[in-house]
mmCIF file of C-alpha atoms in Angstrom:
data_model
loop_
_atom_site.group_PDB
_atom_site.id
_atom_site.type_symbol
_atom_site.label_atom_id
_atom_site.label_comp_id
_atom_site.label_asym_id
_atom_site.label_seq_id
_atom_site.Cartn_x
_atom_site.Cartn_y
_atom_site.Cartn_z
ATOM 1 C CA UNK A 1 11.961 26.049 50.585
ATOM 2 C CA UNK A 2 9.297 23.816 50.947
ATOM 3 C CA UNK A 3 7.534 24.684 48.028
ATOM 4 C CA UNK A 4 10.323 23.407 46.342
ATOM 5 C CA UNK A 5 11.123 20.094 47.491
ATOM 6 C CA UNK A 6 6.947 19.661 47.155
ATOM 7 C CA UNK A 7 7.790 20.588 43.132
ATOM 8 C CA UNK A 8 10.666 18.787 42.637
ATOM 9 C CA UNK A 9 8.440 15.718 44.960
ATOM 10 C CA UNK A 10 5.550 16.485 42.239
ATOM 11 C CA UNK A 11 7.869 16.279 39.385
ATOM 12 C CA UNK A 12 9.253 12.796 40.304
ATOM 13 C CA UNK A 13 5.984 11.354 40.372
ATOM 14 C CA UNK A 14 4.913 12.404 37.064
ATOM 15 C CA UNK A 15 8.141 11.357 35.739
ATOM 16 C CA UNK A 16 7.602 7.856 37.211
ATOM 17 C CA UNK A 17 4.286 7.986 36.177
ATOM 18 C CA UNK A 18 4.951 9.035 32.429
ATOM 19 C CA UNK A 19 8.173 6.401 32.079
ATOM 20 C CA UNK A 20 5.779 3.926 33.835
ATOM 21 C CA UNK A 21 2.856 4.250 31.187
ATOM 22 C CA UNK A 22 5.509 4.725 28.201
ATOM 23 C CA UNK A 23 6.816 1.273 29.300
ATOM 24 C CA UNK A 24 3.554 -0.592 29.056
ATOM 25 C CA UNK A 25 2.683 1.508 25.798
ATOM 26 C CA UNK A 26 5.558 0.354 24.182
ATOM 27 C CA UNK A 27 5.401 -3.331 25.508
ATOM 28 C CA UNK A 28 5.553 -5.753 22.454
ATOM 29 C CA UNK A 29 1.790 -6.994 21.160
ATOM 30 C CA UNK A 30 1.222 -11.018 20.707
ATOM 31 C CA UNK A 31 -1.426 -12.247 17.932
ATOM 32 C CA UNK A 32 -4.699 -13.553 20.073
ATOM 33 C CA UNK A 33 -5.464 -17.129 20.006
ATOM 34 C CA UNK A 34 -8.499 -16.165 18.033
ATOM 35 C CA UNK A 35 -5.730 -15.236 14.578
ATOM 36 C CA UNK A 36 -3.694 -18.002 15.394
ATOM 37 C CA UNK A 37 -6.672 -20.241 14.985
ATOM 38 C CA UNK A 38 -6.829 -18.966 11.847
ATOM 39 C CA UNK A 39 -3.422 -20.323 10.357
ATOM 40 C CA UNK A 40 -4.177 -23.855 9.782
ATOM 41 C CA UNK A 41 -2.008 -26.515 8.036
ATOM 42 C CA UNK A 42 -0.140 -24.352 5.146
ATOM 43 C CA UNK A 43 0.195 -25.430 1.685
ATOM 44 C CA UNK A 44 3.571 -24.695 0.493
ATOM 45 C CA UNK A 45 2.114 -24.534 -3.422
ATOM 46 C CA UNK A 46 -0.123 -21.706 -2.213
ATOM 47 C CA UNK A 47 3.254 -20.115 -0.041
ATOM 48 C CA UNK A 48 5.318 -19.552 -3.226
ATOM 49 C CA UNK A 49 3.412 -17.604 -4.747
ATOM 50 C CA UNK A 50 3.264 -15.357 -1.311
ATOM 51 C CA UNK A 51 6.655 -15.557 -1.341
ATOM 52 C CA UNK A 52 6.989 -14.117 -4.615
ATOM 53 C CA UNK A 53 4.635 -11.586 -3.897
ATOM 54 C CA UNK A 54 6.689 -10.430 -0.555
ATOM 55 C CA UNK A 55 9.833 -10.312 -2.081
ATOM 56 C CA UNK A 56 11.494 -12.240 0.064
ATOM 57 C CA UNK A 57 14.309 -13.097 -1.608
ATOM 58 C CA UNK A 58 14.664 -9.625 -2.354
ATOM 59 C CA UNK A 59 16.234 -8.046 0.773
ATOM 60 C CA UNK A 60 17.245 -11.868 2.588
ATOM 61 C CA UNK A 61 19.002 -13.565 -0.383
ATOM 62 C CA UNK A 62 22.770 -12.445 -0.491
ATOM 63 C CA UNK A 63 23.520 -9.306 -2.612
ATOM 64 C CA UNK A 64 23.629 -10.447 -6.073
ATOM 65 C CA UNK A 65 22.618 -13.756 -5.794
ATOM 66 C CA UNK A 66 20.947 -15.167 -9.598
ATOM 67 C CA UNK A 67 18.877 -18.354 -10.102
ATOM 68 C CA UNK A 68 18.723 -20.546 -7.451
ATOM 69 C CA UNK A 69 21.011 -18.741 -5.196
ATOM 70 C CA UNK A 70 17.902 -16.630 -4.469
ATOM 71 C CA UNK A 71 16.735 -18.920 -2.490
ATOM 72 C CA UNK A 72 19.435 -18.975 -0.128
ATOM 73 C CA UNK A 73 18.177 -16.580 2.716
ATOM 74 C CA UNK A 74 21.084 -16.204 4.253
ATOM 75 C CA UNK A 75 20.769 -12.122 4.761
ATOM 76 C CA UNK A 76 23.081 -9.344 4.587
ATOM 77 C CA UNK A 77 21.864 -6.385 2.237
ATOM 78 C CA UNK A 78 22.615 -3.112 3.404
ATOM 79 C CA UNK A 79 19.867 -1.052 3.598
ATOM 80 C CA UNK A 80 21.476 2.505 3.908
ATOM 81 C CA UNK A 81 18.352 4.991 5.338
ATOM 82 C CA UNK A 82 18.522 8.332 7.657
ATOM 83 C CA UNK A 83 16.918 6.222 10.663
ATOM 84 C CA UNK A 84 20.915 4.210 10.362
ATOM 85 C CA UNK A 85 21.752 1.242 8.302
ATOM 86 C CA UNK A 86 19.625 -1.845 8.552
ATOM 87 C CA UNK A 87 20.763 -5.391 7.360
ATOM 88 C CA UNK A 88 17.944 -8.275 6.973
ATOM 89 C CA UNK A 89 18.856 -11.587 8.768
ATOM 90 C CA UNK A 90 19.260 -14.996 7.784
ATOM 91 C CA UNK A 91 15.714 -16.105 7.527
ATOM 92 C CA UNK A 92 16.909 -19.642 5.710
ATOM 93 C CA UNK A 93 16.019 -22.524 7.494
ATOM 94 C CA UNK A 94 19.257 -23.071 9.681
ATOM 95 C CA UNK A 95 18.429 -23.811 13.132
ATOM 96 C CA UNK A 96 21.229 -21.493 14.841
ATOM 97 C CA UNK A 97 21.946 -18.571 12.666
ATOM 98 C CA UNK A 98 18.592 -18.277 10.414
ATOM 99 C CA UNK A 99 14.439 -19.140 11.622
ATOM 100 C CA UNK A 100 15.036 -23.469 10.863
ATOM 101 C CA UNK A 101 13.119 -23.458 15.039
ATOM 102 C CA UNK A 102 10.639 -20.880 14.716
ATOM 103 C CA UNK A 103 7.148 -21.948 14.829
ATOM 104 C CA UNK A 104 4.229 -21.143 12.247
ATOM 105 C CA UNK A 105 3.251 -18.568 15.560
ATOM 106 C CA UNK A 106 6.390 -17.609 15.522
ATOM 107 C CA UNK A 107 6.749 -16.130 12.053
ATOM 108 C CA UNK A 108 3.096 -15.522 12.289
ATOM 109 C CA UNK A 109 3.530 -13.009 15.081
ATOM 110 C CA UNK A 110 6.709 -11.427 13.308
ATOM 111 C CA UNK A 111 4.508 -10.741 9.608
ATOM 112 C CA UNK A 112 1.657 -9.353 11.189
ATOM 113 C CA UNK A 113 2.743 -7.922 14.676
ATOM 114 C CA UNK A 114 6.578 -7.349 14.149
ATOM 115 C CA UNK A 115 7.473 -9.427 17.008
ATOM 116 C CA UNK A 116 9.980 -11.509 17.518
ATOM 117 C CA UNK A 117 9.641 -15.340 19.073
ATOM 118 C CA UNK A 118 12.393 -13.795 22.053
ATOM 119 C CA UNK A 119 9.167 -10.626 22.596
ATOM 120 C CA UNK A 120 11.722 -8.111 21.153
ATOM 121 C CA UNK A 121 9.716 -5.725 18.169
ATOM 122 C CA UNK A 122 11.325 -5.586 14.997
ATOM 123 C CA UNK A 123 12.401 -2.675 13.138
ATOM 124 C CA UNK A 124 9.798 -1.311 10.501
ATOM 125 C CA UNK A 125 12.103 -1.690 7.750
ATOM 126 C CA UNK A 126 11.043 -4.984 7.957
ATOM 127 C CA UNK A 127 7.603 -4.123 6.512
ATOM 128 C CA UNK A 128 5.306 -5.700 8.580
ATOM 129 C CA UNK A 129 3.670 -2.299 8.459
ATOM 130 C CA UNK A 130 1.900 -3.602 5.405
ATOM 131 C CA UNK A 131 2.372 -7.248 5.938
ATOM 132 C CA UNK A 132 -0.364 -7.086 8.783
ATOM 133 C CA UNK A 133 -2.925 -7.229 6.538
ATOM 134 C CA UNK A 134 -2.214 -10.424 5.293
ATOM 135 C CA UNK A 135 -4.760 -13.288 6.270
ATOM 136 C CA UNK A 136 -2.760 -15.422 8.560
ATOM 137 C CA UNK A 137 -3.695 -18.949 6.393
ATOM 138 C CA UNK A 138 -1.343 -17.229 3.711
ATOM 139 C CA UNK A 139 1.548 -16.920 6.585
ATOM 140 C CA UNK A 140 0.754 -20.512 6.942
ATOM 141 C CA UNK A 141 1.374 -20.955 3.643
ATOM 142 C CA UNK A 142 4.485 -19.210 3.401
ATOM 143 C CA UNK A 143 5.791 -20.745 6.123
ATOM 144 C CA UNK A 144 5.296 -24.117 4.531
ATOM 145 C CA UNK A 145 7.224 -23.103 1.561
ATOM 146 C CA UNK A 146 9.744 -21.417 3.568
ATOM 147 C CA UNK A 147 10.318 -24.805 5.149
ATOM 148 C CA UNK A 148 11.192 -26.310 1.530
ATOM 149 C CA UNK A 149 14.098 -24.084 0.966
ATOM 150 C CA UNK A 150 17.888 -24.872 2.098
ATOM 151 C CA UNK A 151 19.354 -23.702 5.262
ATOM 152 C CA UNK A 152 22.273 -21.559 5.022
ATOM 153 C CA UNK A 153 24.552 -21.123 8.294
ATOM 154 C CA UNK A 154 26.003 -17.766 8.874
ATOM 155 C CA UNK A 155 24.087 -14.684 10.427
ATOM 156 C CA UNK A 156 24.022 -11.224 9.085
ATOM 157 C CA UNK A 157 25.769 -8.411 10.384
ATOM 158 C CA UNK A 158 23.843 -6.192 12.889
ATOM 159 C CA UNK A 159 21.867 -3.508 12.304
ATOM 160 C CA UNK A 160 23.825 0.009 12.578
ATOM 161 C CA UNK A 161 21.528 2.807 14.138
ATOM 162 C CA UNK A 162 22.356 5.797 16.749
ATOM 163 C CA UNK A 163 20.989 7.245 19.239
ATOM 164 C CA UNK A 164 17.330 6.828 19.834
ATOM 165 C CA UNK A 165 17.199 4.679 17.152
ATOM 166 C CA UNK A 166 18.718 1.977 18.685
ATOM 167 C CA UNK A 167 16.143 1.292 21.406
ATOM 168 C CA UNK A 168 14.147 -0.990 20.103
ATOM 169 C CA UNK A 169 11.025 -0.594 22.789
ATOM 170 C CA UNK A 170 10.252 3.061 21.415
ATOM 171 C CA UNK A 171 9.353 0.870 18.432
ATOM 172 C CA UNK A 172 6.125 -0.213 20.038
ATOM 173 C CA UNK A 173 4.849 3.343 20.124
ATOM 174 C CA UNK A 174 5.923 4.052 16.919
ATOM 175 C CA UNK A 175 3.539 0.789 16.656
ATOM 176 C CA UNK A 176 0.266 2.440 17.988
ATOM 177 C CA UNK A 177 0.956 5.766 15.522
ATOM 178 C CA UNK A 178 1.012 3.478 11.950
ATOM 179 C CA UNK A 179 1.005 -0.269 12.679
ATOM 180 C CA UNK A 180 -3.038 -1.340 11.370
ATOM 181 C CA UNK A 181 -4.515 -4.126 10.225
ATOM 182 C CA UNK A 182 -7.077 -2.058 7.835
ATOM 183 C CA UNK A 183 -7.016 -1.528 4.002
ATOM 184 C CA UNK A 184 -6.116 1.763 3.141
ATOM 185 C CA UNK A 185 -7.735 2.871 0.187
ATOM 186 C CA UNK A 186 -11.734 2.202 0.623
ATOM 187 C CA UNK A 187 -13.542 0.184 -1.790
ATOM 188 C CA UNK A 188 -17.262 0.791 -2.532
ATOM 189 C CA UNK A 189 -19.385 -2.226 -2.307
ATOM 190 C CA UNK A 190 -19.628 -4.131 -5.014
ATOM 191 C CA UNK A 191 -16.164 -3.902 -6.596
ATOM 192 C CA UNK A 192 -14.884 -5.759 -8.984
ATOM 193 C CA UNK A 193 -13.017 -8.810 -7.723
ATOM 194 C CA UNK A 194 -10.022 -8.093 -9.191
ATOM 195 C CA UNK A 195 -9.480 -4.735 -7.483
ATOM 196 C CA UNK A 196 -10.122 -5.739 -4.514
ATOM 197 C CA UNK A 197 -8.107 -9.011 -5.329
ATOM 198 C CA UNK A 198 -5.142 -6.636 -6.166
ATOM 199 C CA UNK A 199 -5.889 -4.114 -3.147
ATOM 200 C CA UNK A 200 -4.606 -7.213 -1.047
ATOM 201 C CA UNK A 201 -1.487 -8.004 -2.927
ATOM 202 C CA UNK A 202 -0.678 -4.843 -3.018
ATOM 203 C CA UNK A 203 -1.256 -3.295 0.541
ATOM 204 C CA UNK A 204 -0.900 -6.470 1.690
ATOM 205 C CA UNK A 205 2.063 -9.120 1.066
ATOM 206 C CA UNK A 206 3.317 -6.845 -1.975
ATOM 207 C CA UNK A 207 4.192 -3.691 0.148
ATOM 208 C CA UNK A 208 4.134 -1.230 -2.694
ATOM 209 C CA UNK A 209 3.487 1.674 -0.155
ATOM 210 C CA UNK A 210 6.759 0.846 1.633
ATOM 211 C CA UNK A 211 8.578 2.273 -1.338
ATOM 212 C CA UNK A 212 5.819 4.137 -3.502
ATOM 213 C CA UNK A 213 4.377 6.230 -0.222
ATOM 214 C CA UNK A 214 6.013 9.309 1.439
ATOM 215 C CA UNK A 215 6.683 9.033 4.473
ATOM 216 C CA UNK A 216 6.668 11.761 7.688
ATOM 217 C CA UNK A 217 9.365 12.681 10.054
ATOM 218 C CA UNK A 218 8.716 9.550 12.213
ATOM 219 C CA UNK A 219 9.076 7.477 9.150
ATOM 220 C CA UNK A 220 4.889 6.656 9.309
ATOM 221 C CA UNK A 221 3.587 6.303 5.610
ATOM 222 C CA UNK A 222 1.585 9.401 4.937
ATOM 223 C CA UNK A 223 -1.458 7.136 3.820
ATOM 224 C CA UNK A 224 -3.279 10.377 2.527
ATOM 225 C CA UNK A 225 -0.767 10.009 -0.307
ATOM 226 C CA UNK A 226 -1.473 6.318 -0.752
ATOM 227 C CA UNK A 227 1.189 5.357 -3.635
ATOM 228 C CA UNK A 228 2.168 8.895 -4.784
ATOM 229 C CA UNK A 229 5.843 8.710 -4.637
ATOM 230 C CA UNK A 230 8.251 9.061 -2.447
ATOM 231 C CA UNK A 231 12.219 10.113 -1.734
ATOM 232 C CA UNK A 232 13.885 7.019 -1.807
ATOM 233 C CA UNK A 233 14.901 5.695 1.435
ATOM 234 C CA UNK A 234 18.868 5.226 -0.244
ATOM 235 C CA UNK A 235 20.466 7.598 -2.359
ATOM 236 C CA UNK A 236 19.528 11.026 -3.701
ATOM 237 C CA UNK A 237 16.584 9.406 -6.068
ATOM 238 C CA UNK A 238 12.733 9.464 -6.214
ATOM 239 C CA UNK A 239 10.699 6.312 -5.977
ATOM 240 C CA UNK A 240 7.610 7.347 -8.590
ATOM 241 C CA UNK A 241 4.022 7.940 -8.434
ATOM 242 C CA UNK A 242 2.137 5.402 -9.202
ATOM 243 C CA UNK A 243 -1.391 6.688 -8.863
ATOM 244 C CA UNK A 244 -3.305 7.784 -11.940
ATOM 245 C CA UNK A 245 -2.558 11.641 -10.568
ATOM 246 C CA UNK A 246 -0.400 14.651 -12.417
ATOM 247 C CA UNK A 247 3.448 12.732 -12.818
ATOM 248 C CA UNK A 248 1.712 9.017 -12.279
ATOM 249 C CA UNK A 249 0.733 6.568 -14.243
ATOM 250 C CA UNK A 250 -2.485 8.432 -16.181
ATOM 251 C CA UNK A 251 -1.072 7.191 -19.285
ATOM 252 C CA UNK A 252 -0.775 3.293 -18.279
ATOM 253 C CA UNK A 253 -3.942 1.054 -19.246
ATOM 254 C CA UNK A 254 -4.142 -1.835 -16.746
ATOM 255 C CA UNK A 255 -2.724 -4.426 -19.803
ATOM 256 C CA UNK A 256 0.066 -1.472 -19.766
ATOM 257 C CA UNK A 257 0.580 -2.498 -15.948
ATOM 258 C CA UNK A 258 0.227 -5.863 -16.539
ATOM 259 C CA UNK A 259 2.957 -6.167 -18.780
ATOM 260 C CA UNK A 260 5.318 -4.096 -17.062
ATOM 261 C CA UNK A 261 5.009 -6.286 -14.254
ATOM 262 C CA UNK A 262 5.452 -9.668 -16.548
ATOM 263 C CA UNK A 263 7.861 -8.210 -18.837
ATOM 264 C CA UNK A 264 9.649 -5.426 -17.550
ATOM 265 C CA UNK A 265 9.118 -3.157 -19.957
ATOM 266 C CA UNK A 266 6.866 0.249 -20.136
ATOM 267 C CA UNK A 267 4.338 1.361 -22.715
ATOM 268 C CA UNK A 268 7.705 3.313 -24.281
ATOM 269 C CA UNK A 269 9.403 0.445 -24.757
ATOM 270 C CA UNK A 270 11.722 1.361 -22.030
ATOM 271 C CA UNK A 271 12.726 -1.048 -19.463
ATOM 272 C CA UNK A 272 12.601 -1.800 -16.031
ATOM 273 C CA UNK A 273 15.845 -0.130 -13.299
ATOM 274 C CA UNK A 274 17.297 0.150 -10.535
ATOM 275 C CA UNK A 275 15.715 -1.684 -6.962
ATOM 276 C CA UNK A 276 12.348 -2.108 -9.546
ATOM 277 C CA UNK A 277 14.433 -4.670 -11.251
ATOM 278 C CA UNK A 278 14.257 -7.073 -8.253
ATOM 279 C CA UNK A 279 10.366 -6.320 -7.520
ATOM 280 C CA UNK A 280 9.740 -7.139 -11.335
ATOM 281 C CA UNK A 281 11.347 -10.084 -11.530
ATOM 282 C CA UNK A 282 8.943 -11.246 -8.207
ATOM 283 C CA UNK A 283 6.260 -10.260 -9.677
ATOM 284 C CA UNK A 284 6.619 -12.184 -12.987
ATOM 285 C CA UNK A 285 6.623 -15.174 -11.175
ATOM 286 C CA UNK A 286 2.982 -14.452 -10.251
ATOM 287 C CA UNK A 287 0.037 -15.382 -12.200
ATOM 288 C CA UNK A 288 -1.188 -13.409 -14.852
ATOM 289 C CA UNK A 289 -4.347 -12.928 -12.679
ATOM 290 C CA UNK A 290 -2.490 -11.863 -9.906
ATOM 291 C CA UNK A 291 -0.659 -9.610 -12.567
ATOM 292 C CA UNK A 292 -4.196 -8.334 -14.035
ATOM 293 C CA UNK A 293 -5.831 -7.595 -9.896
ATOM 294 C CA UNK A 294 -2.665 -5.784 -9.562
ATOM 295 C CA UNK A 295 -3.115 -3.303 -12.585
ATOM 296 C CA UNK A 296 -6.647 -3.188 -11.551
ATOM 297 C CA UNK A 297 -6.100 -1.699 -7.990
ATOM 298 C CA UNK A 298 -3.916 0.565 -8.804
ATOM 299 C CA UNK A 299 -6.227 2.248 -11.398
ATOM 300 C CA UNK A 300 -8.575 2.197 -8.714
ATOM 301 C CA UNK A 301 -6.469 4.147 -6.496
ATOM 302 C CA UNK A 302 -6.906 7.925 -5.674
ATOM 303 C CA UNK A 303 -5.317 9.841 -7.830
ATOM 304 C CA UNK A 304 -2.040 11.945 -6.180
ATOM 305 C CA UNK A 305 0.442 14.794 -7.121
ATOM 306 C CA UNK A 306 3.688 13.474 -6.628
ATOM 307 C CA UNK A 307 4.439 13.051 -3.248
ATOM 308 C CA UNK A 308 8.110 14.171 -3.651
ATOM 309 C CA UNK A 309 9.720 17.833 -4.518
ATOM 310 C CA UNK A 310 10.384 18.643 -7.893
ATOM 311 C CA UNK A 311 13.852 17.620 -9.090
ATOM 312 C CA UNK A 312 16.109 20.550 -9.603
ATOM 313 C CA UNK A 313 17.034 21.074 -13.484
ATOM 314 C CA UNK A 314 20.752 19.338 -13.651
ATOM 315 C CA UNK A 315 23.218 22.497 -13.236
#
């Protein structure tokens, strides 16, 4: 029986070996002090009009919220997905139950590096994914702004998520897979400035892909579809192409685009729905430039099939 207790001695090493190097793949990543250099002072001017392009308000005001109650972080959407249910926090500038004592690092390090100021990683539905290509002055910026905006006590329920999803370390290997600091869609030299302008807002602080982009069984956006449509994370629905391939946006003329964005409404003179309604009003709040770079990039994009299954004819 030797040659067993050697095998079962073998198999304990590589065991300890394998949990040993899945430990330090998965260990949480810091922004270098060379990035962090590059945050400087933040002009809150400049960081609302980041936060408009984020969306912040979006997913961390409270459910509902109109006017100026949209600026009340205080959290608690319920973001219903097959990964569990994920709630954003309080991200209002209370000192105890929202980010009032996090640092310009700190947020820094959570936007582009999903990393929280305790080391713990974040959950991707938090889409840093696409945030890390922002340029860290504009998270200086935003963070300036940010600091303008009321705090709000109470903290948002906790996440919901089973078994593995709950372990938040296998997050940093879902990290090396999809988390990247690179534009996606390759831009010959020599664009225009307002596509690559609007490649930013877009990949960048604007997240489109979060929502527009299908996604593969590790939840990892399938950037060979860049913008093709998805499933929707919630609810039986499709999230649409938006690429100038067969079901996209062919039709749309950038000034089409433009005023969609601004106005909510579509060359057909229908209007803006569902979680779209929320994104549009962000975006209005942007400049007509920023409106214009937008419609620009995404006629530059590769066109893509839809990136979803054909809905079955209603019985």
């Amino acid at each position: 029986m030797a040659w067993l207790k050697k095998l079962v001695g073998a198999t304990l090493i590589l065991g300890g070996a394998g949990a040993a190097a899945g430990w330090l793949l998965s260990a949480p990543v810091r922004l270098d002090a060379a990035a962090l250099a590059q945050l400087g002072p933040g002009d809150a001017t400049k960081g609302k009009r980041i936060f408009y392009a984020g969306g912040c308000s979006s997913c961390h005001a409270k459910p509902g919220s109109q006017g100026d109650a949209r600026l009340q972080l205080v959290g608690g959407l319920q973001l219903k997905t097959q990964f569990g249910t994920f709630v954003p926090p309080n991200i209002s500038q209370d000192p105890k139950d929202g980010i009032g004592a996090w640092s310009v690092e700190d947020l820094a390090n959570a936007m582009l590096k999903g990393v929280s100021p305790s080391g713990q990683h974040f959950y991707p539905a938090f889409p840093y994914g696409s945030y890390a290509r922002m340029k860290p002055s504009d998270i200086a910026d935003l963070y300036a702004f940010l600091k303008t905006l009321p705090a709000v006590a109470g903290k948002a329920p906790d996440n919901s998520l089973a078994f593995p999803f709950n372990i938040r370390r296998g997050i940093g290997l879902w990290k090396r897979l999809y988390l990247a600091d690179q534009p996606i869609v390759a831009l010959a030299d020599g664009a225009p400035d307002p596509v690559v302008a609007g490649r930013y807002l877009v990949e960048g602080p604007g997240h489109c892909g979060e929502c527009h982009t299908p996604r593969d069984f590790a939840g990892g956006m399938k950037k060979g579809e860049w913008l093709a449509g998805a499933v929707a994370a919630e609810g039986p629905g499709v999230v649409p192409n938006i690429t100038s391939g067969k079901g996209g946006i062919a039709n749309w003329s950038e000034a089409d685009i433009a005023n969609y964005l601004e106005t909510g409404f579509t060359p057909n003179f229908d209007s803006v729905g569902g979680a779209m309604v929320d994104v549009q009003r962000n975006m209005a709040e942007l400049t007509a430039g920023d409106r214009a770079a937008i419609a620009a990039y995404l006629k530059a994009v590769p066109p893509h099939p839809n990136g979803y299954p054909a809905r079955k004819p209603a019985s």
